[in-house]
XYZ file of C-alpha atoms in Angstrom:
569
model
C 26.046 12.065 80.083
C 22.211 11.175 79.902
C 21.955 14.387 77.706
C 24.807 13.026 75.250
C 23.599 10.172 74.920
C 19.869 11.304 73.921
C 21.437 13.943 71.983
C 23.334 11.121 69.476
C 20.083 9.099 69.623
C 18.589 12.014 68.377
C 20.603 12.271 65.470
C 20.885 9.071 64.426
C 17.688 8.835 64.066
C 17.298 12.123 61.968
C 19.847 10.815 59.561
C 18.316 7.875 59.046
C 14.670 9.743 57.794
C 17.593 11.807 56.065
C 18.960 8.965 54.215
C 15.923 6.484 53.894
C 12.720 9.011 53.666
C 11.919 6.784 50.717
C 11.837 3.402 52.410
C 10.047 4.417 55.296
C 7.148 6.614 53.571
C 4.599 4.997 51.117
C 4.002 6.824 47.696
C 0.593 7.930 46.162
C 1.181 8.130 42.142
C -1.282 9.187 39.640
C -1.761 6.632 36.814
C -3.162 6.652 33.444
C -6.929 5.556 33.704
C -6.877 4.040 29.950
C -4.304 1.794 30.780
C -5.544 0.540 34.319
C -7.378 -2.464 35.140
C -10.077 -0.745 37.034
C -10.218 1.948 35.430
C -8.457 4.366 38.456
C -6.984 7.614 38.370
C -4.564 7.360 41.554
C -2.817 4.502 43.093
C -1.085 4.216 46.851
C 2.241 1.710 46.376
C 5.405 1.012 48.847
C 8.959 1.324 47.812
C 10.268 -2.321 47.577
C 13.322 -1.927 46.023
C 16.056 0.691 45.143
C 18.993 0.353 42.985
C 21.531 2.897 41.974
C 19.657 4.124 39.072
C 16.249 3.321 39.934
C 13.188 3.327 42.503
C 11.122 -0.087 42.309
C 7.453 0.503 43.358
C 4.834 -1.979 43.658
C 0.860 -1.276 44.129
C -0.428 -1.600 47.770
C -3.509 -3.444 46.743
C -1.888 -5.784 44.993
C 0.785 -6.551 46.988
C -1.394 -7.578 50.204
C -2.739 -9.986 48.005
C -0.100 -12.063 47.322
C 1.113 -15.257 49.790
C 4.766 -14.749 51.552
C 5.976 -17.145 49.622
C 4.878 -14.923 46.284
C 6.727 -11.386 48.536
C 9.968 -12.973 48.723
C 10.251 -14.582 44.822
C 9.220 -10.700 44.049
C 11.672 -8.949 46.089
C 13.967 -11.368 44.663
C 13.299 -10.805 41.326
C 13.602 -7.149 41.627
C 16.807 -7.016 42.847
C 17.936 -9.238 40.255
C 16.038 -6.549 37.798
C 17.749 -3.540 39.638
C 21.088 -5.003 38.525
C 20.061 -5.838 35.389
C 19.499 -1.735 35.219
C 22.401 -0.714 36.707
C 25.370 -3.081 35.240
C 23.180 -3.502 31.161
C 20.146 -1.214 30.470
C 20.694 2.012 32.035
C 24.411 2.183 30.463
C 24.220 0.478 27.229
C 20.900 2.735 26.287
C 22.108 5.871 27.472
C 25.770 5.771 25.810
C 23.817 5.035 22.867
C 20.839 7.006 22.428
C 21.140 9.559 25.344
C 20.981 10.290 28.667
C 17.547 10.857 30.269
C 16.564 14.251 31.942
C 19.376 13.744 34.838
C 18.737 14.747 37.755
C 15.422 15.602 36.507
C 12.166 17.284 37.519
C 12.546 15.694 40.873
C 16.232 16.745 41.465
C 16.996 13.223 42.012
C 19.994 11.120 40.237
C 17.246 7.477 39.647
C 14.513 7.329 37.684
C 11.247 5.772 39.089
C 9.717 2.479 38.389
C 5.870 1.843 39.275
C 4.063 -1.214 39.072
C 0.933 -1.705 38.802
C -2.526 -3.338 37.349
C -3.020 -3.031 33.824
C -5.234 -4.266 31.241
C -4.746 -7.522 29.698
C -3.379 -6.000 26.384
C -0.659 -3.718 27.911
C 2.682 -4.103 29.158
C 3.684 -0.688 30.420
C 3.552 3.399 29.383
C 4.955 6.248 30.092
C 3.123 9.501 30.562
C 4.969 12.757 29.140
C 2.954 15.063 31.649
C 5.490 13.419 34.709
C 8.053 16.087 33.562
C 6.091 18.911 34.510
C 5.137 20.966 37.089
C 1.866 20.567 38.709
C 1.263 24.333 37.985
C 1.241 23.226 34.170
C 0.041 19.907 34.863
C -2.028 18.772 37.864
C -1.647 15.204 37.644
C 1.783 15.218 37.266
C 3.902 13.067 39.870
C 7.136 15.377 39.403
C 9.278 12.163 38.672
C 11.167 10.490 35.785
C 9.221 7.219 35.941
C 8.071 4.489 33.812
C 4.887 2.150 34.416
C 4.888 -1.431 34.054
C 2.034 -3.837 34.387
C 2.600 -6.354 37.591
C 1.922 -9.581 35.592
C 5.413 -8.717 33.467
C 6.436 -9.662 37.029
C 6.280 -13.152 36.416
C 7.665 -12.572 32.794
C 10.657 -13.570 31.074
C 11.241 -10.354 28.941
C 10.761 -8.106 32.270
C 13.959 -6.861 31.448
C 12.847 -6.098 27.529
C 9.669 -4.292 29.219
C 12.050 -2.333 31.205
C 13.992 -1.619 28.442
C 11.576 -0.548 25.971
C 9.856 2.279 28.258
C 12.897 3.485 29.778
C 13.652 4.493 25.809
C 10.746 6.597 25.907
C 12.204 8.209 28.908
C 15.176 8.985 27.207
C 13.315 10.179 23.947
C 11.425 12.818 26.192
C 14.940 14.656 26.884
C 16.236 14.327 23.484
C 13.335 15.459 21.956
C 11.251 17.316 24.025
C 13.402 18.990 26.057
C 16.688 19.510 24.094
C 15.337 19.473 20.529
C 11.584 21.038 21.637
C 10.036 19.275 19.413
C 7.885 15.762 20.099
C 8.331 12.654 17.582
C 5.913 11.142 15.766
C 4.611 8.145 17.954
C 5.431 5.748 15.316
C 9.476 6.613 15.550
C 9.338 7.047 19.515
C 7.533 3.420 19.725
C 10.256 2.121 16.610
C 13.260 3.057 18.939
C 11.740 1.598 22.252
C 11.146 -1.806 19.744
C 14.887 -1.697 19.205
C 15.884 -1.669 22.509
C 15.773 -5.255 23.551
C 17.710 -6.187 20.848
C 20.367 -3.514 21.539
C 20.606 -5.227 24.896
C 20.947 -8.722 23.166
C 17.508 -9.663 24.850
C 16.585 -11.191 21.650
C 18.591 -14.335 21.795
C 18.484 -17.150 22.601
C 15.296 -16.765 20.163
C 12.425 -18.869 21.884
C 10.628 -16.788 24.061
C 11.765 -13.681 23.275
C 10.328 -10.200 22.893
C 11.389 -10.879 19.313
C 9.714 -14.281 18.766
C 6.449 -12.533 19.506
C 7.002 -9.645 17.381
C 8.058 -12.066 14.322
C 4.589 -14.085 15.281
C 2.506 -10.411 15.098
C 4.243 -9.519 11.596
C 3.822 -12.561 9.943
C -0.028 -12.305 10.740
C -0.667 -9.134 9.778
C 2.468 -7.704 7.466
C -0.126 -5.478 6.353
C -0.437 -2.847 8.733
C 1.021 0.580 8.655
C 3.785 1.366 9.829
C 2.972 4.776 10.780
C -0.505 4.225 11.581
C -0.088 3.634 15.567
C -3.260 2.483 17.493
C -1.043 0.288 20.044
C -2.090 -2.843 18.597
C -0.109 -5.986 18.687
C 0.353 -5.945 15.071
C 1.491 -2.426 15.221
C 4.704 -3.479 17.526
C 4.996 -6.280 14.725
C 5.519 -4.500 11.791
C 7.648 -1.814 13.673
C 10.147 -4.334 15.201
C 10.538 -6.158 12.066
C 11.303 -2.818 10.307
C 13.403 -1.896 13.121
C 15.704 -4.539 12.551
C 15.665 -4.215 9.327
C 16.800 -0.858 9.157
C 19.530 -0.989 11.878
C 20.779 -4.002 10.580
C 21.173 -2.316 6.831
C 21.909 1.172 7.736
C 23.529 1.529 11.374
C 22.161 1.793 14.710
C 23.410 5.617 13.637
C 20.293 5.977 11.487
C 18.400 5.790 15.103
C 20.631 7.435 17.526
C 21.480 10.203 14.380
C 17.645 11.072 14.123
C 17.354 11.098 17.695
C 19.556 13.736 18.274
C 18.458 16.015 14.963
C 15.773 18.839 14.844
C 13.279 16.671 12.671
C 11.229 14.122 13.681
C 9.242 10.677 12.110
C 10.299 10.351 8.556
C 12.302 13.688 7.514
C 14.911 12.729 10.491
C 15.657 9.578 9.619
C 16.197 11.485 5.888
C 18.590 13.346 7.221
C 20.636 10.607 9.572
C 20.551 8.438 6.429
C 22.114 11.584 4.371
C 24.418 12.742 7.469
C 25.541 8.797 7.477
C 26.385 8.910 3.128
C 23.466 6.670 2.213
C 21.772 8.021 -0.993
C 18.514 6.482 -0.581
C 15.729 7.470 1.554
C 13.299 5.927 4.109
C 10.556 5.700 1.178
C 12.888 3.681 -0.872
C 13.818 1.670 2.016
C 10.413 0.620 2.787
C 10.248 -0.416 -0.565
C 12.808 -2.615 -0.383
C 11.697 -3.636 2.781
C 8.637 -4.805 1.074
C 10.447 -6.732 -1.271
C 13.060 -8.435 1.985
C 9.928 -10.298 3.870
C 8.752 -11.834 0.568
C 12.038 -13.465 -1.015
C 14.836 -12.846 1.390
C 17.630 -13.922 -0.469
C 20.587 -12.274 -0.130
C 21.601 -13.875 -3.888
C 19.045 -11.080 -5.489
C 20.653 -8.221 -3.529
C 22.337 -7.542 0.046
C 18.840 -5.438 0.526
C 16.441 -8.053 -0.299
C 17.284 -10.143 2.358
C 18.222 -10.258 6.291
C 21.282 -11.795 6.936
C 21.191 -13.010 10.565
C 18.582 -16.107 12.466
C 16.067 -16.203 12.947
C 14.550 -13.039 10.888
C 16.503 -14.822 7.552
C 13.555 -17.340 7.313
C 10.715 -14.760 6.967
C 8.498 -14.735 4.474
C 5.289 -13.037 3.723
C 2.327 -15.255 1.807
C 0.840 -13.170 -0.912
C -2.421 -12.877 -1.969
C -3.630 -15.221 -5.033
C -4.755 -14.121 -8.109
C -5.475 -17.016 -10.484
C -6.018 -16.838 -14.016
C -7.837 -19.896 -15.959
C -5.066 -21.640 -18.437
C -7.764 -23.141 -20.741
C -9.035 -20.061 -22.613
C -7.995 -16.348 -22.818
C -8.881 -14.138 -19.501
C -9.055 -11.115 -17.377
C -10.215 -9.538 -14.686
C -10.295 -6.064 -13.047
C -9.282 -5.483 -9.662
C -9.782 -2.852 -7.187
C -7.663 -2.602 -3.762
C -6.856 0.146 -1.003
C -3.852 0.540 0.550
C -2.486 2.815 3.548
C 0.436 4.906 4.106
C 3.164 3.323 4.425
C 2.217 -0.249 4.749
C 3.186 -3.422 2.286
C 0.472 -5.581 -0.114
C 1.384 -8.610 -2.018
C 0.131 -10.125 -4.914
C 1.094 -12.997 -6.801
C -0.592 -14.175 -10.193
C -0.541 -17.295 -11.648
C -2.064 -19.910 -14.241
C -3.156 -18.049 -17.323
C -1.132 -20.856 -19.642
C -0.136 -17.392 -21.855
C 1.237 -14.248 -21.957
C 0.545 -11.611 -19.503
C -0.247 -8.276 -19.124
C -0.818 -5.867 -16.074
C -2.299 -2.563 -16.166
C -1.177 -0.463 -12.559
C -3.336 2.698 -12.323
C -3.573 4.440 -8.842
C -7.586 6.256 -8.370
C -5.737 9.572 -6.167
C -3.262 11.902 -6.558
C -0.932 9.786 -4.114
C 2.276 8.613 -5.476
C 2.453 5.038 -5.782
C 5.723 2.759 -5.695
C 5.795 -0.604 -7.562
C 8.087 -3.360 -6.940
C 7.162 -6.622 -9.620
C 9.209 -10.070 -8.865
C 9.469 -12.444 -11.630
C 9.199 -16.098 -9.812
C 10.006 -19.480 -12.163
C 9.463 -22.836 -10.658
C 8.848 -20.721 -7.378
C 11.932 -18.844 -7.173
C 12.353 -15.261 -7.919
C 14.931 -14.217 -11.090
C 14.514 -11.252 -10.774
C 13.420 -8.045 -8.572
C 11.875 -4.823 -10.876
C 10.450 -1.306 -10.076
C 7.436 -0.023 -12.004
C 7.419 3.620 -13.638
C 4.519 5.409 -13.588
C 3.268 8.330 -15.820
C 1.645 11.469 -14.603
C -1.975 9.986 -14.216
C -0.371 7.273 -12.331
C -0.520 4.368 -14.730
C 1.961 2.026 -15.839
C 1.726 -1.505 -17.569
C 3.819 -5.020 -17.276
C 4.584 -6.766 -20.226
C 5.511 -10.799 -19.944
C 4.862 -12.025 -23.442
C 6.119 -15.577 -22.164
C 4.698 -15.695 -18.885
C 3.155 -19.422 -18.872
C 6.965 -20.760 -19.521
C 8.889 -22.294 -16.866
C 6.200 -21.722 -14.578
C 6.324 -18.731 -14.309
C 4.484 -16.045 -12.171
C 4.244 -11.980 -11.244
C 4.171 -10.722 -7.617
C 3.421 -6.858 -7.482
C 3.987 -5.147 -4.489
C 2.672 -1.544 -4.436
C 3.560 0.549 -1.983
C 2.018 4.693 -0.941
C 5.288 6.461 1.485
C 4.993 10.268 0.264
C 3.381 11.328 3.514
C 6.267 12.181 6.398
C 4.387 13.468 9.252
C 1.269 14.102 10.753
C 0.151 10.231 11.143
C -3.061 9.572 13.076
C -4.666 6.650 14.413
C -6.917 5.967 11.685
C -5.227 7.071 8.004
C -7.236 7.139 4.725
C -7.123 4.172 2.440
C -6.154 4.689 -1.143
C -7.321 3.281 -4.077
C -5.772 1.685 -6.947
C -6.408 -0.815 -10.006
C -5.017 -3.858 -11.680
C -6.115 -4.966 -15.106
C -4.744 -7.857 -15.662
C -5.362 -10.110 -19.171
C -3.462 -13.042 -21.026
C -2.493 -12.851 -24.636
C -1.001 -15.077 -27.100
C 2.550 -16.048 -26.485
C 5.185 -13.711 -27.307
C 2.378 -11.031 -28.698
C 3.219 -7.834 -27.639
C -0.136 -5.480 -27.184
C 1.375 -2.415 -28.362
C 3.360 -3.595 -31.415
C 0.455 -5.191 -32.756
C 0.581 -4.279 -36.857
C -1.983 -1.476 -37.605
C -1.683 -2.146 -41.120
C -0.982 1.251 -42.138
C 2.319 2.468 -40.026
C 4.664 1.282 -42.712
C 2.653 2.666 -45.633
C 4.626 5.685 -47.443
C 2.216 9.232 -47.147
C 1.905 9.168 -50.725
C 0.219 6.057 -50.708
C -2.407 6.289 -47.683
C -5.847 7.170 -48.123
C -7.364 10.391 -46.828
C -9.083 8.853 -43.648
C -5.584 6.766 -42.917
C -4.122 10.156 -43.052
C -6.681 12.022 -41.406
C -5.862 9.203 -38.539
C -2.198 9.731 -38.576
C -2.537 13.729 -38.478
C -4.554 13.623 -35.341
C -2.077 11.358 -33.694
C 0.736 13.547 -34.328
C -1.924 16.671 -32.799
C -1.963 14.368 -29.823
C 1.026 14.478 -29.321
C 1.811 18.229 -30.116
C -0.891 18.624 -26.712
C 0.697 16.284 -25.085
C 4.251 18.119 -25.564
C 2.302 21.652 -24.701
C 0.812 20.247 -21.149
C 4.424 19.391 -19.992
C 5.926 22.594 -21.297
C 3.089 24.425 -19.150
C 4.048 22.304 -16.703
C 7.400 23.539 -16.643
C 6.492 27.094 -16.681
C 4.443 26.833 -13.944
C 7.365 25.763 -11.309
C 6.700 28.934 -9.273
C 8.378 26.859 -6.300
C 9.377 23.666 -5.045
C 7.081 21.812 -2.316
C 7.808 18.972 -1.427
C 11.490 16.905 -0.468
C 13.319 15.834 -3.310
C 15.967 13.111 -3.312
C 17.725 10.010 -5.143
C 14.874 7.822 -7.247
C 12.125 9.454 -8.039
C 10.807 9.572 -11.224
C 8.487 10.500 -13.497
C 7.933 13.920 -10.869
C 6.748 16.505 -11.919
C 8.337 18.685 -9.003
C 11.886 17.099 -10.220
C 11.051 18.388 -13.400
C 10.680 22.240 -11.708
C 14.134 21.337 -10.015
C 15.831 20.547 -13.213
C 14.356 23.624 -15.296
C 15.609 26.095 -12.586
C 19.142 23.964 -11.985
C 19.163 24.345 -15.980
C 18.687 27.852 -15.830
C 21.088 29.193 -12.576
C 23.388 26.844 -14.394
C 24.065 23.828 -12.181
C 22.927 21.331 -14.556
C 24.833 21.455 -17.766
C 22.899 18.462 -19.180
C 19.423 19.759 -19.139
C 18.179 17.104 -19.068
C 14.018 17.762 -18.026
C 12.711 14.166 -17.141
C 11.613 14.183 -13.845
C 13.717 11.737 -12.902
C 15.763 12.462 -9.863
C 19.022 10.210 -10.944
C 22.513 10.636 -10.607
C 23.085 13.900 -12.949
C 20.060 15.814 -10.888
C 21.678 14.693 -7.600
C 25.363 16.144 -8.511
C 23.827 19.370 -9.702
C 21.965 19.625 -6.607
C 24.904 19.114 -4.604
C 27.056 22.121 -6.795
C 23.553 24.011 -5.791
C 24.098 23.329 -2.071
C 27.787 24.237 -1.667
C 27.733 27.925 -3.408
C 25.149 28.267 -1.314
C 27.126 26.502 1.766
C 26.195 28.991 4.598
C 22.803 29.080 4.286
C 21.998 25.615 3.418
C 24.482 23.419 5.191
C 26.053 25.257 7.764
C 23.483 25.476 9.919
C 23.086 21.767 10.068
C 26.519 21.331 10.519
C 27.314 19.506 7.230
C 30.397 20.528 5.491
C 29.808 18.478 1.568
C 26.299 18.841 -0.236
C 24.311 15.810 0.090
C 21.678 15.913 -3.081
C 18.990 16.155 -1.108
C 16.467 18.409 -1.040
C 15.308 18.820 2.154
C 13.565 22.605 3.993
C 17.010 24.599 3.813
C 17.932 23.627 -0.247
C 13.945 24.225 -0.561
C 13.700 27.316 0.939
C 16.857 28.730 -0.965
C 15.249 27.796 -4.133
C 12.313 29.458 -3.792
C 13.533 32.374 -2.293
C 15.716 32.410 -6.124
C 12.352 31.407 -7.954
C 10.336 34.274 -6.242
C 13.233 37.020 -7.676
């Protein structure tokens, strides 16, 4: 009987270090040094909580620290956050971007949650080298986990914290593992923005994750937004554009580009395409641009957001004042980064107006110009540029009705490779009054009406060498042409003025796609439909293999690489 009885006592208490190993042994984790308050490279924690989807671990050395009283609001708050996980964040994110690696590295069905001490400035990370082996990575700790600082403890968006680096869990499986290839921080940190608002974490508004992401935007709406130094102005500009984007286009633009082979700006391309959107994220930005400084929905559904509190938004230019008493100009010089927004707004001047756009690089500029009277904007235009990257506005009435010019230039050709610290780029603004309702280049020359038998030799001299001009002028884009030994570069709905839409439309001219002929270099609706003929005789080798069944006009690697391979014959 004795022998039974030691023999169950046994048992039971194997199958409780079974069942529990994990509340009854303490947990060494490496950390990330940059990130840590003191600077440390390993960390010893307990096991305080565990829900059905997740392990909740809390730093030894802080913990001992804290009063009884400080213990038991802590454990309570983390079993209110473990529900939180299990019943909102862990389904809502994974039905709608993906699943996590599950069971993972660690064979194990929860993901882990450390916190710990962190610098002042940072909220929580996750480190990509968890989901290795410590053969291929030493400091590994073989787990799916997250890190969040201990003072979000005591926060009111804990659960928006949680939220937002649990998406980067998820990302690591889509992308990493499924897809094998690794996004573009900007995108990764984009989607992890969203989150909270997914969740509906964002309202009621005061206090939010949002309300401090509005506050970071409106102070600098400068930054890049592809530029990522973890800055608080960086998570500004990227949540704004977040919602932005989502609300416009579909939380399928993020969940689409998730799940494709591309990554940073080509995959939301191709979820925008895949979703039957015909512009891109360049011309989205630009509009973008446009949205923080009037939204109102009255110039255009995509000049404005629709829902509190981001409807009230708007960016304060920067000045440029002309005198009103006397004629004037001045000559400006600015830089700009990739992807990121500038506003300026001219006034005064008491005439009218004239602005003279040139970009100093071979970077492709986009202009937006508002026209504001009596401090609301009429109307929303887009500058053309020419091949050296110049273009002018014309207001021959500008001092009426109050009137004023807000140019908004924007530089989004780049799609991937982003670093911490892009290049500025240059560009100019001339900008002089003239006399109301004088246009600068219809000014009478005198001699344009004259009949040829009646000018003089040096008036004709002049007008011979201006039609010479333009005879070059007419040879340097027919060189151009017949140099289009392949195409580059992406092509797609809006550009103009390009010269490598111009190569597109000589050799859709010449398989016979594009009837019209048409060479501008303007990528408008005629180039898109003979693009799309283009993409469906060639269906298996350009849209097959991504799985889309109709040409889409855009001319992404696969319609690229077809091309050229018919150049090159």
């Amino acid at each position: 009987m004795k022998l039974v009885l030691k023999t169950k006592l046994f048992l039971l208490i194997a199958l409780a270090l079974f069942v529990l190993p994990v509340f009854v042994f303490a947990q060494d984790f490496y950390i990330d040094s940059d990130y840590d308050e003191h600077g440390r490279e390993e960390i010893s924690t307990d096991l305080k909580y565990r829900s059905d989807n997740a392990y909740f671990y809390i730093e030894d050395s802080w913990w001992n620290g804290l009063s009884a009283n400080e213990k038991a609001n802590i454990n309570t708050k983390l079993a209110d956050l473990g529900e939180e996980f299990d019943e909102i964040i862990y389904p809502k994110l994974t039905d709608t971007y993906g699943t996590e690696w599950k069971p993972g590295i660690d064979n194990d069905k929860r993901i882990t949650v450390v916190f710990t001490q962190m610098q002042n400035n940072a909220a929580g990370y996750f480190r990509n080298i968890d989901e290795y082996r410590r053969i291929q990575a030493p400091e590994s700790n073989q787990r799916e986990i997250i890190y969040l600082s201990v003072e979000v403890l005591f926060s009111d968006t804990i659960e928006s914290y949680l939220a937002h680096e649990f998406t980067h869990l998820i990302t690591f499986n889509q992308k990493n593992r499924l897809q094998k290839v690794e996004e573009d921080i900007w995108l990764n940190e984009l989607r992890a923005e969203y989150a909270p608002a997914l969740l509906g974490y964002d309202s009621p508004y005061e206090g939010t994750n949002l309300e401090n992401r509005i506050d970071y935007f409106i102070s600098s709406p400068s930054d890049s937004l592809t530029e990522w130094r973890s800055e608080e102005r960086d998570y500004g500009v990227i949540n704004i554009f977040a919602q932005y984007l989502v609300q416009h286009y579909g939380i399928e633009i993020l969940t689409d580009s998730l799940r494709s082979p591309y990554i940073g700006v080509a995959s939301i391309d191709y979820a925008l395409v895949l979703n039957g959107f015909d512009k891109n994220l360049s011309q989205i930005f630009l509009d973008f641009a446009v949205a923080v400084f009037i939204n109102d929905c009255d110039l255009g559904e995509e000049y404005c957001f629709s829902e509190e509190p981001l409807n009230y938004i708007r960016i304060a230019p920067n000045l440029l004042y002309l005198p009103s008493t006397q004629q004037s100009s001045m000559s400006l010089v600015y830089a700009i980064k990739q992807w990121s927004g500038r506003w300026y707004k001219i006034i005064g001047g008491g005439k009218g107006l004239e602005v003279d756009f040139q970009g100093l690089s071979d970077e492709d500029f986009n202009i937006a110009y508002l026209i504001q009277r009596n401090n609301k904007v009429e109307e929303v235009a887009f500058l053309e540029l020419d091949d050296e990257h110049k273009g002018t506005i014309e207001l021959p009435y500008f001092s009426q009705n109050n009137q004023s010019l807000i140019i908004i230039p924007l530089i989004s050709n780049k799609i991937t490779g982003f670093s911490d610290n892009e290049p500025f780029w240059r560009f100019s603004l001339d900008i002089r009054t003239i006399e109301n309702g004088q246009d600068s280049n219809n000014i009478d020359n005198g001699d344009d009406d004259k009949p040829i038998s009646e000018l003089t030799i040096k008036e004709l001299e002049k007008r011979i060498g201006e039609v010479i001009a333009l005879i070059n002028s007419l040879k340097q884009e027919i060189a151009k042409l017949g140099n289009c030994s392949s195409i580059s570069n992406n092509l797609y709905y809006g550009l103009r003025s390009n010269n490598q839409v111009r190569c597109l439309q000589q050799f859709l001219k010449d398989q016979g796609f594009y009837p019209e002929g048409i060479i501008s270099g303007n990528f408008l609706g005629l180039t898109k439909q003979a693009v799309i003929r283009f993409q469906e005789k060639y269906h298996n080798e350009i849209l097959a293999p991504l799985g889309i069944k109709n040409g889409t006009g855009y001319v992404g690697s696969r319609t690229r690489e077809k091309i050229n391979q018919l150049l090159a014959k």
